Structures are given as structure tokens and as C-alpha cells.
């Protein structure tokens, strides 16, 4: 049995597209451009390799409802089961959006 690695990465992303997640009720599947990534103290960083590229990211729908493409989203996410997922209940100040310019 393979043990999951406790991981978490602070990401800065730009929203490309958003749609309801096909398998996770109440979540959206975002396609984002990864602008920056920083390790989170005490956790493995498994998402920095996506800086400069695109990533599919599961995010609770309530956090991203109505955000237009181009929105910058700063959040923390982990790799779980081969899929990138935002924190379900992010601590204050760790999920921030900025409107497109």
C-alpha cells in the first residue's frame, strides 16, 4: 500500500476557465495558469513544477462562484490521488482573489 505524502503548496494562479466538477459535488474544476508557487512550512511541495504552465484544480464552488477569466487567485492546494485540490476550508488570508486588469 502506498502512503500519501502530506503536501501543500501556496499558489498564485490566473483563472482560464471554470465549470462544475464532474465528480465532486459542490466543487468546481478550474483550469488555471500557475504564476508562482511557494512551499508551505512543514509540508512537501508537489505543485511548484507547474509554474509557467496550466493546471486543472478542484476548488470549492462557493469560493469561485462568478469569478471571470483573468482573475488572479492566491490559494493553497495539495496533490491528492493525482489531482490538484484547493483546501476545502482555507484559513483566513490564504484564499484571495484579485479582479482581472
Protein backbone atom coordinates (compact mmCIF):
# COMPACT_ATOMS: atom_id res chain seq x y z
CA UNK A 1 0.00 0.00 0.00
CA UNK A 2 1.33 3.43 -0.96
CA UNK A 3 1.23 6.06 1.77
CA UNK A 4 0.02 9.54 0.80
CA UNK A 5 2.54 12.34 1.22
CA UNK A 6 1.34 15.24 3.36
CA UNK A 7 1.74 18.09 0.91
CA UNK A 8 0.58 21.68 0.46
CA UNK A 9 1.75 24.46 -1.84
CA UNK A 10 0.85 28.16 -1.87
CA UNK A 11 -0.08 29.02 -5.47
CA UNK A 12 -0.67 32.22 -7.38
CA UNK A 13 -2.81 31.45 -10.42
CA UNK A 14 -4.76 33.16 -13.19
CA UNK A 15 -8.19 31.71 -13.99
CA UNK A 16 -8.62 30.47 -17.55
CA UNK A 17 -11.91 28.53 -17.29
CA UNK A 18 -14.26 27.25 -14.61
CA UNK A 19 -17.02 24.64 -14.64
CA UNK A 20 -18.76 22.40 -12.11
CA UNK A 21 -16.56 19.46 -11.16
CA UNK A 22 -17.88 16.28 -12.80
CA UNK A 23 -17.28 14.06 -9.73
CA UNK A 24 -17.08 16.30 -6.65
CA UNK A 25 -20.43 17.76 -5.62
CA UNK A 26 -20.12 21.41 -4.60
CA UNK A 27 -16.68 21.79 -6.20
CA UNK A 28 -15.62 23.45 -9.46
CA UNK A 29 -12.91 22.31 -11.84
CA UNK A 30 -10.75 25.27 -12.78
CA UNK A 31 -8.13 25.48 -15.47
CA UNK A 32 -5.51 27.97 -14.28
CA UNK A 33 -2.18 29.34 -15.38
CA UNK A 34 0.26 28.89 -12.48
CA UNK A 35 2.13 32.17 -11.99
CA UNK A 36 4.04 31.35 -8.78
CA UNK A 37 4.35 28.62 -6.17
CA UNK A 38 5.82 28.62 -2.67
CA UNK A 39 6.33 25.76 -0.23
CA UNK A 40 4.24 25.68 2.95
CA UNK A 41 6.31 25.10 6.11
CA UNK A 42 6.28 21.51 7.27
CA UNK A 43 4.66 20.11 4.11
CA UNK A 44 6.06 18.64 0.91
CA UNK A 45 5.76 20.88 -2.16
CA UNK A 46 4.40 18.82 -5.05
CA UNK A 47 2.92 21.59 -7.23
CA UNK A 48 5.81 24.01 -7.90
CA UNK A 49 6.64 22.09 -11.07
CA UNK A 50 3.54 23.64 -12.68
CA UNK A 51 4.85 27.23 -12.53
CA UNK A 52 4.71 28.64 -16.05
CA UNK A 53 2.17 26.02 -17.14
CA UNK A 54 -1.51 25.12 -16.88
CA UNK A 55 -3.12 23.09 -14.14
CA UNK A 56 -6.57 21.61 -13.53
CA UNK A 57 -7.54 22.43 -9.98
CA UNK A 58 -10.56 21.39 -7.89
CA UNK A 59 -11.85 24.29 -5.76
CA UNK A 60 -14.96 24.58 -3.57
CA UNK A 61 -17.57 26.19 -5.82
CA UNK A 62 -18.64 28.74 -3.22
CA UNK A 63 -15.13 30.25 -3.25
CA UNK A 64 -15.02 30.85 -7.01
CA UNK A 65 -18.66 31.45 -7.94
CA UNK A 66 -18.94 34.19 -10.56
CA UNK A 67 -15.21 34.81 -10.99
CA UNK A 68 -14.41 35.86 -14.56
CA UNK A 69 -11.48 34.57 -16.59
CA UNK A 70 -8.33 36.53 -15.85
CA UNK A 71 -8.98 36.66 -12.10
CA UNK A 72 -5.82 36.11 -10.06
CA UNK A 73 -6.41 33.55 -7.31
CA UNK A 74 -3.97 33.03 -4.44
CA UNK A 75 -4.65 29.78 -2.61
CA UNK A 76 -3.12 26.71 -1.07
CA UNK A 77 -3.51 23.34 -2.78
CA UNK A 78 -2.35 19.77 -2.49
CA UNK A 79 -1.88 16.84 -4.81
CA UNK A 80 -4.27 14.04 -3.83
CA UNK A 81 -4.83 10.91 -5.87
CA UNK A 82 -3.04 12.51 -8.80
CA UNK A 83 -5.32 15.57 -8.79
CA UNK A 84 -4.67 19.11 -7.54
CA UNK A 85 -7.18 20.23 -4.91
CA UNK A 86 -7.55 23.51 -3.05
CA UNK A 87 -8.12 23.46 0.69
CA UNK A 88 -11.78 22.79 1.44
CA UNK A 89 -11.85 25.37 4.25
CA UNK A 90 -8.87 27.68 3.77
CA UNK A 91 -7.58 29.52 6.84
CA UNK A 92 -8.20 33.31 6.85
CA UNK A 93 -6.00 35.15 4.39
CA UNK A 94 -4.93 32.08 2.42
CA UNK A 95 -7.59 32.34 -0.31
CA UNK A 96 -7.58 35.72 -2.04
CA UNK A 97 -8.90 36.83 -5.43
CA UNK A 98 -7.96 39.89 -7.48
CA UNK A 99 -10.13 41.07 -10.40
CA UNK A 100 -8.68 40.94 -13.92
CA UNK A 101 -6.79 44.04 -15.04
